[in-house]
Each structure stands twice: as structure tokens, then as C-alpha cells.
Amino acid sequence: MKVVVIGAGVLGASTAYHLVRAGAEVVIIDPLREGRATAAGAGIVCPWSSQVTDPHWYALSAAGARYYPELVRMLTEDGEGDLGYRRVGALNVPADPAELDRLEARVRARVRTAPEAGTVSRLSPDEARALFPALREGQAALHIAGAARVDGRLLAAAMTAAARKHGAVTHAEAASLVVEGGAVRGVRADGAVIGADQVVVTAGAWAGGLLEPLGLRLAVQPQRGQIIHLHLPGVDTRNWPVLLPMTSHYLLAFDDERVVIGATREPGTGFDYRVTAGGMAEVLNAGLAVAPGLANATIRETRIGFRPMGPDMRPLLGRVPGVDGLVIGNGLGASGLTVGPYAGVLLAAATLGQTPEIDLSPYDPLRG
Ligand code: FAD
């Protein structure tokens, strides 16, 4: 079977990787647009303390976190093990200490069926600061040992590179669909037509326009996220845990003396690819409130990403009934680096006409 994948963010790259491993002939097309979400994503993998209550969101997110070690193993075997992935643990640090009890009850209920979350324990303020030295004083925490972080840029690039090693072909142009008699027969890119048995549209926040020739409406909007990377010269940040104040902001660290503070959530900006004064103020104020020890860090860079937001929290995944040759993956919203690699497994199975491990009916891609 020949498959073209339009868009190689975390979802498209994973879908392509799993398709090619299953024996499909795969073409990956992506011009790497400014603001692609995967390149800006923070990289926290910790679904167990989330306040999102939708069970279908949680099912995929939990499966996504569970799948990571297996994916890392596969990519390492393929010579692509540099992903910035590490299980550094997470410190949940709500400002109101009373919230820790509610949070602990929620997390303990969830991790009963998720051993990969690791040990869950309450930490005193001193214990928490020993793990994340920039944390504010007097802050108790709920620690989840199995939480991880990953570098979205490295991950997507690694899955694409590994797919190429298994025979996938890549193109760096923007693609559009070739539609004949209401069916998708391939794509057009750089003036040439590439025929395909199936086309997987994983074009993130840009995907809506691609489906217009079919008269289909995808209920996905871009949500801008601005995120700041700090440099702490001489500080060993490799094992700092993820810091979750249980608001929409958070902190995490990477190996290269880097701490990341995220992020704004700005609907209604369209594809306005700009760092704004208000966005920076919001993120820095939120970050320094919980981790004042970062006040003297160097601002290294800011990133902007457009989260593909669906009509609700659930991803949009699967074939489109009545439209031959079309598979859609989208709507990963604020948790695509957690869900995306595993969602790619499901999407690859659906593309090949197999039964995915998780029933995709709650994730109908055209619901609105
Ligand atoms: P994208 O990464 O946007 O990829 C879509 C791709 O399609 C792009 O590469 C684009 O170039 C390509 N494309 C578009 N149009 C075309 C076309 N016509 N032809 C070919 N290619 C095309 N998730 C977490 O789990 N944990 C986090 O901590 C986290 N933090 C985040 C922080 C920020 C600031 C942001 C913005 C997101 C964060 N996310 C996080 C969410 C996560 O990054 C996204 O959900 C995920 O990356 C979406 O992946 P995607 O592949 O669907 O879309």
C-alpha cells in the first residue's frame, strides 16, 4: 500500500514511522511551517495529575505515556535515540496546600491502573527544593516519579529520520489533496502529482484548508502558545523534575543548562507568529512566582507554536466515512507530545485497514 503523510509534526512523523515499519510505501511531505506546534511544545509527559476529566482524553494520554519507553527502544535500535526523553519525575505544586489532598486522591485513583507513573509521594518543602532548587520556599509537593519530558523537535526529527531509514521518502513542499469523484487519490506538491492509496492529513492547525476541496469542515483552530527558554550557566539541570503548579503554566528542564517556562494559551490569534510583550510578561511572572530562583537566568530564546485545538479535549483520529483514501489525525491540543507518538500507532493501523488497539469511534475526526 502506498501512503502519503501530509505534515510531519509529532503525529504525522509517528504515523509515517509506524506505517513504514508495517511495510507500507510511505511519502512524507512537510515544508516545516513557522509555528508548527511540535517545534514549540514544552515536552511534559504526565497525564496522571491532569485536571481534564474526559475519560477518552485520559485513555489516550495514559496510553501515550505508557508507550514512550517502547518507542524510545525502537528508535534507539534504529540509531535515533537522541530525543531529550528522560523520566525526571514531576512535582505538583499547587499554590493552595489544601489542593494537594484532592490532587493526591485523583492521582492515586489513576495510577492504580498505570504502574508506569511510578511511585507517588508527598514531599516536604525542603525535599521538593532539593529536587528543583529554584522552587519557592515553603512549597510542599506531590511527586510522581514516572513523569517524563521530551524534546519535541528531536522526537519528530528522529521518527522522520528513522522512517527514512526504513524506506520512506521525504519532500519539503506544501501539499494539497488530489480529489477525483469525491475520493482522495494522492497529493499535489511542487507542481507534481504523487498518487497514493491513502493520504493521511496530519497538518496540525493548518489542516482545515486542505479539506475544503472535499467540502469537509474540520473543527480545528490554532491556539497560540508562547514559551520561554532560560539558560542557567554552570547549573546541572539534567535531572530537575517537571514543575506543575496546576495552572496553565509549568516549568521543566533539559540537559543543556536549560529551563523552560510555558506557556500562553491564546485562542483567536490566527497564525500571528509573534512574541508579544503581554505574552512574555504572563509567562515570566507565572514562572518566577513558583520558581523565584530563576530570576537571574539568561533568556535564551522564545518559541511560538500553534496548538491544533479541536472542538473538545479529544483528538480527532481516523478514516472519513464515505471518502475513500482519506485518514485524518488532528486536535492534539495541549497534550500532543504525550499523545502523539501513540496516536500515530492507532492512525497507522486505521490507515492499513487494521483494527486499532483502542476503538477510534469516540475520536470521530469530523465531529464539530
Ligand atoms: P504540528 O506539530 O503543528 O505539525 C503539523 C505539521 O504539518 C507542521 O510541521 C506543518 O509544517 C505541516 N503542514 C501544514 N500544512 C501543510 C501542508 N499543506 N503540506 C505539508 N505539510 C503541512 N504537549 C504535551 O504533551 N506536553 C507539553 O508539555 C506540551 N507543551 C506545549 C507547549 C506549547 C507552547 C505548544 C504550542 C504546544 C504544547 N504541547 C504539549 C502540544 C503539542 O506540541 C501539540 O499538540 C503537537 O505538537 C501537535 O502535533 P501535530 O503533529 O498535530 O501538529
Short mmCIF file of C-alpha atoms and ligand atoms in Angstrom, two decimals:
data_model
loop_
_atom_site.label_atom_id
_atom_site.label_comp_id
_atom_site.label_asym_id
_atom_site.label_seq_id
_atom_site.Cartn_x
_atom_site.Cartn_y
_atom_site.Cartn_z
CA MET A 1 0.00 0.00 0.00
CA LYS A 2 1.27 3.47 -0.87
CA VAL A 3 0.56 6.19 1.70
CA VAL A 4 1.31 9.91 1.63
CA VAL A 5 1.51 11.65 5.01
CA ILE A 6 0.90 15.41 4.88
CA GLY A 7 2.55 17.06 7.88
CA ALA A 8 5.40 15.61 9.92
CA GLY A 9 4.85 17.04 13.36
CA VAL A 10 4.81 14.52 16.18
CA LEU A 11 1.61 12.93 14.89
CA GLY A 12 2.49 12.67 11.20
CA ALA A 13 6.06 11.57 11.91
CA SER A 14 4.85 8.84 14.24
CA THR A 15 2.17 7.68 11.81
CA ALA A 16 4.71 7.53 8.99
CA TYR A 17 7.24 5.69 11.14
CA HIS A 18 4.75 3.02 12.19
CA LEU A 19 3.37 2.70 8.65
CA VAL A 20 6.76 2.13 7.12
CA ARG A 21 7.69 -0.37 9.82
CA ALA A 22 4.50 -2.25 8.94
CA GLY A 23 5.63 -2.50 5.35
CA ALA A 24 3.81 0.39 3.67
CA GLU A 25 5.41 2.51 0.96
CA VAL A 26 5.45 5.96 2.58
CA VAL A 27 5.96 9.51 1.34
CA ILE A 28 6.20 12.27 3.97
CA ILE A 29 5.56 15.87 2.91
CA ASP A 30 6.19 18.88 5.14
CA PRO A 31 7.58 22.37 4.47
CA LEU A 32 8.18 22.77 8.25
CA ARG A 33 5.96 25.83 8.69
CA GLU A 34 6.78 28.55 11.20
CA GLY A 35 4.79 27.93 14.35
CA ARG A 36 4.37 24.18 13.99
CA ALA A 37 3.32 23.04 17.41
CA THR A 38 5.76 20.18 17.80
CA ALA A 39 8.75 22.52 17.47
CA ALA A 40 7.48 24.77 20.27
CA GLY A 41 5.95 22.21 22.60
CA ALA A 42 7.35 22.10 26.11
CA GLY A 43 7.53 18.31 26.25
CA ILE A 44 5.87 17.31 29.51
CA VAL A 45 4.58 13.74 29.66
CA CYS A 46 2.49 13.49 32.84
CA PRO A 47 -1.18 12.79 32.20
CA TRP A 48 -1.94 11.41 35.66
CA SER A 49 -2.37 14.70 37.51
CA SER A 50 -4.22 16.49 34.73
CA GLN A 51 -7.47 18.23 35.64
CA VAL A 52 -9.03 17.16 32.34
CA THR A 53 -11.89 14.79 33.18
CA ASP A 54 -12.87 13.41 29.74
CA PRO A 55 -12.20 9.64 30.02
CA HIS A 56 -11.47 9.31 26.31
CA TRP A 57 -8.84 12.04 26.55
CA TYR A 58 -7.31 10.30 29.54
CA ALA A 59 -7.35 6.86 27.90
CA LEU A 60 -5.24 8.08 25.01
CA SER A 61 -2.98 10.26 27.14
CA ALA A 62 -2.26 7.45 29.58
CA ALA A 63 -1.58 5.06 26.70
CA GLY A 64 0.68 7.72 25.21
CA ALA A 65 2.79 7.99 28.34
CA ARG A 66 2.93 4.18 28.62
CA TYR A 67 4.13 3.83 25.04
CA TYR A 68 7.19 6.08 25.33
CA PRO A 69 9.76 3.57 26.64
CA GLU A 70 8.86 1.16 23.83
CA LEU A 71 9.15 3.92 21.23
CA VAL A 72 12.49 5.07 22.64
CA ARG A 73 13.74 1.49 22.43
CA MET A 74 12.62 1.14 18.80
CA LEU A 75 14.13 4.47 17.77
CA THR A 76 17.37 3.67 19.59
CA GLU A 77 17.57 0.39 17.66
CA ASP A 78 17.12 2.47 14.52
CA GLY A 79 20.05 4.68 15.56
CA GLU A 80 17.80 7.62 16.53
CA GLY A 81 17.89 7.60 20.32
CA ASP A 82 18.61 11.31 20.89
CA LEU A 83 15.15 12.53 21.92
CA GLY A 84 15.73 14.55 25.07
CA TYR A 85 13.48 11.96 26.73
CA ARG A 86 14.00 11.29 30.41
CA ARG A 87 11.80 10.17 33.28
CA VAL A 88 12.74 13.00 35.60
CA GLY A 89 9.54 12.88 37.67
CA ALA A 90 7.08 15.70 38.29
CA LEU A 91 6.48 17.93 41.28
CA ASN A 92 2.87 19.03 41.50
CA VAL A 93 2.99 22.29 43.42
CA PRO A 94 -0.41 23.99 43.77
CA ALA A 95 -0.31 27.38 45.49
CA ASP A 96 -3.10 26.30 47.85
CA PRO A 97 -1.76 23.43 50.02
CA ALA A 98 -5.34 22.21 50.58
CA GLU A 99 -5.42 21.29 46.90
CA LEU A 100 -2.70 18.68 47.43
CA ASP A 101 -5.18 16.32 49.11
CA ARG A 102 -7.67 16.49 46.24
CA LEU A 103 -4.85 16.13 43.76
CA GLU A 104 -3.35 13.15 45.55
CA ALA A 105 -6.71 11.35 45.58
CA ARG A 106 -7.11 11.90 41.82
CA VAL A 107 -3.58 10.78 41.02
CA ARG A 108 -3.73 7.68 43.24
CA ALA A 109 -7.01 6.59 41.63
CA ARG A 110 -5.48 6.90 38.19
CA VAL A 111 -2.12 5.29 38.84
CA ARG A 112 -3.74 2.12 40.16
CA THR A 113 -4.00 1.11 36.51
CA ALA A 114 -0.85 2.94 35.40
CA PRO A 115 2.23 1.40 37.02
CA GLU A 116 4.39 3.40 34.60
CA ALA A 117 3.54 6.51 36.66
CA GLY A 118 5.93 5.13 39.27
CA THR A 119 5.88 5.94 42.96
CA VAL A 120 3.60 8.75 44.12
CA SER A 121 4.69 10.52 47.30
CA ARG A 122 4.19 13.71 49.29
CA LEU A 123 7.34 15.80 49.67
CA SER A 124 8.12 18.44 52.27
CA PRO A 125 9.20 21.89 51.02
CA ASP A 126 12.85 21.01 51.70
CA GLU A 127 12.58 17.71 49.85
CA ALA A 128 10.93 19.41 46.89
CA ARG A 129 13.59 22.13 46.71
CA ALA A 130 16.31 19.53 46.83
CA LEU A 131 14.93 18.26 43.51
CA PHE A 132 14.17 21.65 41.93
CA PRO A 133 16.44 24.17 43.69
CA ALA A 134 14.81 27.27 42.16
CA LEU A 135 11.42 26.39 43.71
CA ARG A 136 9.83 28.93 46.11
CA GLU A 137 10.31 28.33 49.82
CA GLY A 138 7.60 26.62 51.86
CA GLN A 139 6.15 24.76 48.87
CA ALA A 140 5.10 21.17 49.59
CA ALA A 141 4.63 18.88 46.60
CA LEU A 142 3.13 15.70 45.27
CA HIS A 143 5.86 13.81 43.44
CA ILE A 144 5.11 11.45 40.54
CA ALA A 145 8.28 9.54 39.81
CA GLY A 146 7.39 8.25 36.33
CA ALA A 147 6.67 11.62 34.71
CA ALA A 148 8.93 12.46 31.81
CA ARG A 149 9.99 15.19 29.45
CA VAL A 150 10.91 15.01 25.80
CA ASP A 151 12.23 17.39 23.17
CA GLY A 152 9.51 17.60 20.50
CA ARG A 153 11.90 18.81 17.80
CA LEU A 154 14.31 15.94 18.36
CA LEU A 155 11.48 13.42 18.62
CA ALA A 156 9.74 14.36 15.36
CA ALA A 157 13.06 14.60 13.53
CA ALA A 158 14.11 11.20 14.90
CA MET A 159 10.88 9.48 13.84
CA THR A 160 11.15 11.03 10.36
CA ALA A 161 14.81 10.04 10.05
CA ALA A 162 14.04 6.51 11.23
CA ALA A 163 11.14 6.29 8.75
CA ARG A 164 13.59 7.26 6.00
CA LYS A 165 15.95 4.50 7.11
CA HIS A 166 13.06 2.08 6.64
CA GLY A 167 12.46 3.42 3.14
CA ALA A 168 10.18 6.46 3.48
CA VAL A 169 10.74 9.33 1.06
CA THR A 170 10.51 12.95 2.28
CA HIS A 171 9.61 16.18 0.47
CA ALA A 172 9.83 19.70 1.87
CA GLU A 173 6.97 21.39 -0.01
CA ALA A 174 3.40 22.22 1.00
CA ALA A 175 0.94 19.64 -0.34
CA SER A 176 -2.70 19.77 -1.40
CA LEU A 177 -5.10 16.88 -1.97
CA VAL A 178 -5.84 15.38 -5.37
CA VAL A 179 -9.57 14.65 -5.35
CA GLU A 180 -11.37 12.64 -8.04
CA GLY A 181 -15.03 11.73 -7.85
CA GLY A 182 -15.20 12.52 -4.13
CA ALA A 183 -12.25 10.25 -3.33
CA VAL A 184 -8.67 11.19 -2.45
CA ARG A 185 -6.24 9.80 -4.99
CA GLY A 186 -2.99 11.42 -3.93
CA VAL A 187 -1.41 14.82 -3.38
CA ARG A 188 -0.02 17.69 -5.40
CA ALA A 189 3.28 19.12 -4.23
CA ASP A 190 5.60 21.48 -6.06
CA GLY A 191 3.56 21.10 -9.25
CA ALA A 192 3.82 17.32 -9.36
CA VAL A 193 1.16 14.75 -8.50
CA ILE A 194 2.01 11.85 -6.20
CA GLY A 195 -0.58 9.10 -6.40
CA ALA A 196 -1.48 7.16 -3.25
CA ASP A 197 -3.87 4.52 -1.95
CA GLN A 198 -4.29 6.52 1.27
CA VAL A 199 -3.47 10.09 2.27
CA VAL A 200 -3.03 10.85 5.95
CA VAL A 201 -3.66 14.51 6.77
CA THR A 202 -1.72 15.37 9.92
CA ALA A 203 -1.17 19.03 9.10
CA GLY A 204 -1.94 20.36 12.57
CA ALA A 205 -3.66 23.75 12.81
CA TRP A 206 -3.35 24.22 9.03
CA ALA A 207 -5.31 21.12 8.05
CA GLY A 208 -8.75 22.74 7.62
CA GLY A 209 -7.85 24.40 4.30
CA LEU A 210 -6.61 21.11 2.87
CA LEU A 211 -10.02 19.51 3.28
CA GLU A 212 -12.04 22.32 1.69
CA PRO A 213 -11.96 20.82 -1.85
CA LEU A 214 -13.86 17.86 -0.38
CA GLY A 215 -16.45 20.15 1.18
CA LEU A 216 -15.40 18.89 4.63
CA ARG A 217 -15.18 21.11 7.68
CA LEU A 218 -12.57 20.25 10.28
CA ALA A 219 -13.35 21.87 13.65
CA VAL A 220 -9.73 22.76 14.41
CA GLN A 221 -8.43 26.21 15.32
CA PRO A 222 -4.91 27.41 16.08
CA GLN A 223 -4.23 28.38 19.69
CA ARG A 224 -1.02 30.37 20.03
CA GLY A 225 1.43 29.37 22.72
CA GLN A 226 4.44 31.49 23.63
CA ILE A 227 7.12 29.75 25.66
CA ILE A 228 10.45 30.93 27.09
CA HIS A 229 13.75 29.04 27.32
CA LEU A 230 16.18 30.15 30.02
CA HIS A 231 19.87 29.41 30.36
CA LEU A 232 21.43 28.74 33.76
CA PRO A 233 25.18 28.78 33.15
CA GLY A 234 27.04 26.22 35.24
CA VAL A 235 23.89 24.64 36.71
CA ASP A 236 23.31 20.91 36.23
CA THR A 237 19.63 20.83 35.25
CA ARG A 238 19.66 17.33 33.75
CA ASN A 239 17.57 15.68 36.43
CA TRP A 240 15.37 18.57 37.52
CA PRO A 241 11.78 17.38 37.62
CA VAL A 242 8.86 18.90 35.78
CA LEU A 243 7.15 21.55 37.91
CA LEU A 244 3.36 21.68 37.71
CA PRO A 245 1.72 24.50 39.69
CA MET A 246 -1.65 23.10 38.50
CA THR A 247 -2.44 26.21 36.47
CA SER A 248 -1.92 26.52 32.73
CA HIS A 249 1.76 27.35 33.38
CA TYR A 250 4.61 24.97 34.16
CA LEU A 251 8.38 24.55 34.16
CA LEU A 252 10.72 21.82 33.00
CA ALA A 253 14.42 21.42 32.39
CA PHE A 254 16.66 19.87 29.77
CA ASP A 255 20.23 18.61 29.84
CA ASP A 256 21.96 21.72 28.46
CA GLU A 257 21.57 24.05 31.48
CA ARG A 258 18.12 24.91 30.13
CA VAL A 259 14.88 25.60 31.97
CA VAL A 260 11.67 26.16 30.03
CA ILE A 261 8.70 28.17 31.28
CA GLY A 262 5.43 27.73 29.46
CA ALA A 263 3.16 28.89 28.10
CA THR A 264 0.44 31.23 26.93
CA ARG A 265 -2.84 29.81 25.65
CA GLU A 266 -4.16 32.33 23.17
CA PRO A 267 -7.18 31.44 21.07
CA GLY A 268 -8.24 33.81 18.31
CA THR A 269 -4.75 34.86 17.21
CA GLY A 270 -4.91 33.02 13.90
CA PHE A 271 -1.41 32.32 12.63
CA ASP A 272 0.03 35.55 14.05
CA TYR A 273 3.61 34.36 14.57
CA ARG A 274 4.85 36.95 17.04
CA VAL A 275 6.33 37.14 20.52
CA THR A 276 4.28 39.73 22.38
CA ALA A 277 5.09 41.88 25.40
CA GLY A 278 1.98 40.62 27.19
CA GLY A 279 2.80 37.01 26.43
CA MET A 280 6.32 37.30 27.80
CA ALA A 281 5.13 39.14 30.91
CA GLU A 282 2.50 36.48 31.59
CA VAL A 283 4.90 33.57 31.25
CA LEU A 284 7.78 35.13 33.18
CA ASN A 285 5.55 36.31 36.02
CA ALA A 286 3.94 32.89 36.35
CA GLY A 287 7.29 31.10 36.21
CA LEU A 288 9.10 33.33 38.66
CA ALA A 289 6.21 33.22 41.11
CA VAL A 290 6.69 29.47 41.52
CA ALA A 291 10.45 29.38 40.92
CA PRO A 292 11.93 32.71 42.07
CA GLY A 293 15.38 31.16 42.00
CA LEU A 294 15.32 31.60 38.21
CA ALA A 295 15.25 35.41 38.35
CA ASN A 296 18.89 35.70 37.35
CA ALA A 297 18.72 33.22 34.48
CA THR A 298 19.55 34.34 30.96
CA ILE A 299 16.68 34.48 28.46
CA ARG A 300 17.95 32.18 25.75
CA GLU A 301 15.07 32.08 23.29
CA THR A 302 11.34 32.31 22.91
CA ARG A 303 9.27 29.94 20.81
CA ILE A 304 5.82 30.24 19.33
CA GLY A 305 3.58 27.32 18.43
CA PHE A 306 0.02 26.96 17.16
CA ARG A 307 -1.69 24.17 19.06
CA PRO A 308 -4.26 22.37 16.91
CA MET A 309 -7.38 22.71 19.08
CA GLY A 310 -10.40 20.57 18.27
CA PRO A 311 -13.98 21.09 19.43
CA ASP A 312 -13.23 19.39 22.79
CA MET A 313 -10.27 17.76 24.53
CA ARG A 314 -10.26 14.54 22.50
CA PRO A 315 -8.03 14.07 19.48
CA LEU A 316 -9.59 13.77 16.03
CA LEU A 317 -8.45 10.46 14.60
CA GLY A 318 -9.46 8.07 11.88
CA ARG A 319 -10.84 7.46 8.44
CA VAL A 320 -13.57 9.59 6.96
CA PRO A 321 -16.64 7.51 6.12
CA GLY A 322 -17.70 7.98 2.52
CA VAL A 323 -14.38 9.50 1.43
CA ASP A 324 -12.14 6.83 0.02
CA GLY A 325 -8.40 7.30 0.61
CA LEU A 326 -8.54 9.87 3.42
CA VAL A 327 -7.33 9.50 7.01
CA ILE A 328 -7.23 12.41 9.47
CA GLY A 329 -5.17 12.96 12.62
CA ASN A 330 -5.56 16.22 14.48
CA GLY A 331 -6.85 18.04 17.57
CA LEU A 332 -3.99 17.07 19.87
CA GLY A 333 -4.30 20.45 21.55
CA ALA A 334 -2.11 20.98 24.59
CA SER A 335 -1.10 17.35 25.05
CA GLY A 336 0.15 16.25 21.66
CA LEU A 337 3.66 15.42 22.75
CA THR A 338 2.15 13.00 25.28
CA VAL A 339 -0.48 11.51 22.97
CA GLY A 340 1.09 11.95 19.52
CA PRO A 341 3.50 9.02 19.33
CA TYR A 342 0.85 6.50 20.39
CA ALA A 343 -1.89 8.18 18.34
CA GLY A 344 0.41 7.57 15.38
CA VAL A 345 0.30 3.83 16.14
CA LEU A 346 -3.50 3.94 16.06
CA LEU A 347 -3.61 6.03 12.91
CA ALA A 348 -1.18 3.76 11.11
CA ALA A 349 -3.39 0.77 11.93
CA ALA A 350 -6.52 2.58 10.72
CA THR A 351 -4.73 3.57 7.51
CA LEU A 352 -3.77 -0.04 6.84
CA GLY A 353 -7.37 -1.18 7.38
CA GLN A 354 -6.47 -2.95 10.63
CA THR A 355 -8.37 -2.69 13.91
CA PRO A 356 -6.57 -0.19 16.16
CA GLU A 357 -5.75 -1.27 19.73
CA ILE A 358 -8.13 1.40 21.01
CA ASP A 359 -11.55 1.87 19.42
CA LEU A 360 -11.43 5.14 17.50
CA SER A 361 -15.18 5.82 17.43
CA PRO A 362 -15.03 8.41 20.27
CA TYR A 363 -12.41 10.32 18.23
CA ASP A 364 -14.52 10.87 15.07
CA PRO A 365 -12.38 13.34 13.09
CA LEU A 366 -15.32 15.28 11.65
CA ARG A 367 -17.29 15.88 14.84
CA GLY A 368 -17.87 19.54 15.38
P1 FAD B 1 2.19 20.19 14.28
O1 FAD B 1 3.33 19.92 15.15
O2 FAD B 1 1.75 21.62 14.15
O3 FAD B 1 2.57 19.63 12.87
C1 FAD B 1 1.81 19.89 11.71
C2 FAD B 1 2.76 19.86 10.54
O4 FAD B 1 2.02 19.98 9.33
C3 FAD B 1 3.76 21.02 10.56
O5 FAD B 1 5.08 20.52 10.60
C4 FAD B 1 3.46 21.79 9.28
O6 FAD B 1 4.62 22.33 8.67
C5 FAD B 1 2.80 20.72 8.42
N1 FAD B 1 1.92 21.26 7.36
C6 FAD B 1 0.97 22.21 7.48
N2 FAD B 1 0.38 22.42 6.29
C7 FAD B 1 0.97 21.56 5.41
C8 FAD B 1 0.79 21.30 4.02
N3 FAD B 1 -0.12 21.94 3.27
N4 FAD B 1 1.59 20.36 3.43
C9 FAD B 1 2.51 19.69 4.15
N5 FAD B 1 2.72 19.90 5.49
C10 FAD B 1 1.94 20.82 6.09
N6 FAD B 1 2.05 18.65 24.51
C11 FAD B 1 2.42 17.84 25.52
O7 FAD B 1 2.06 16.66 25.54
N7 FAD B 1 3.19 18.29 26.54
C12 FAD B 1 3.61 19.59 26.59
O8 FAD B 1 4.32 19.96 27.53
C13 FAD B 1 3.23 20.47 25.57
N8 FAD B 1 3.59 21.77 25.62
C14 FAD B 1 3.24 22.62 24.61
C15 FAD B 1 3.66 23.95 24.66
C16 FAD B 1 3.38 24.82 23.61
C17 FAD B 1 3.85 26.24 23.68
C18 FAD B 1 2.67 24.32 22.48
C19 FAD B 1 2.42 25.24 21.31
C20 FAD B 1 2.22 23.01 22.44
C21 FAD B 1 2.48 22.15 23.51
N9 FAD B 1 2.06 20.81 23.51
C22 FAD B 1 2.43 19.96 24.50
C23 FAD B 1 1.16 20.32 22.46
C24 FAD B 1 1.88 19.65 21.30
O9 FAD B 1 3.05 20.36 20.97
C25 FAD B 1 0.95 19.57 20.08
O10 FAD B 1 -0.31 19.03 20.44
C26 FAD B 1 1.53 18.68 19.00
O11 FAD B 1 2.86 19.06 18.73
C27 FAD B 1 0.70 18.74 17.72
O12 FAD B 1 1.34 17.95 16.77
P2 FAD B 1 0.80 17.84 15.29
O13 FAD B 1 1.73 16.93 14.58
O14 FAD B 1 -0.66 17.54 15.27
O15 FAD B 1 0.91 19.35 14.70
#
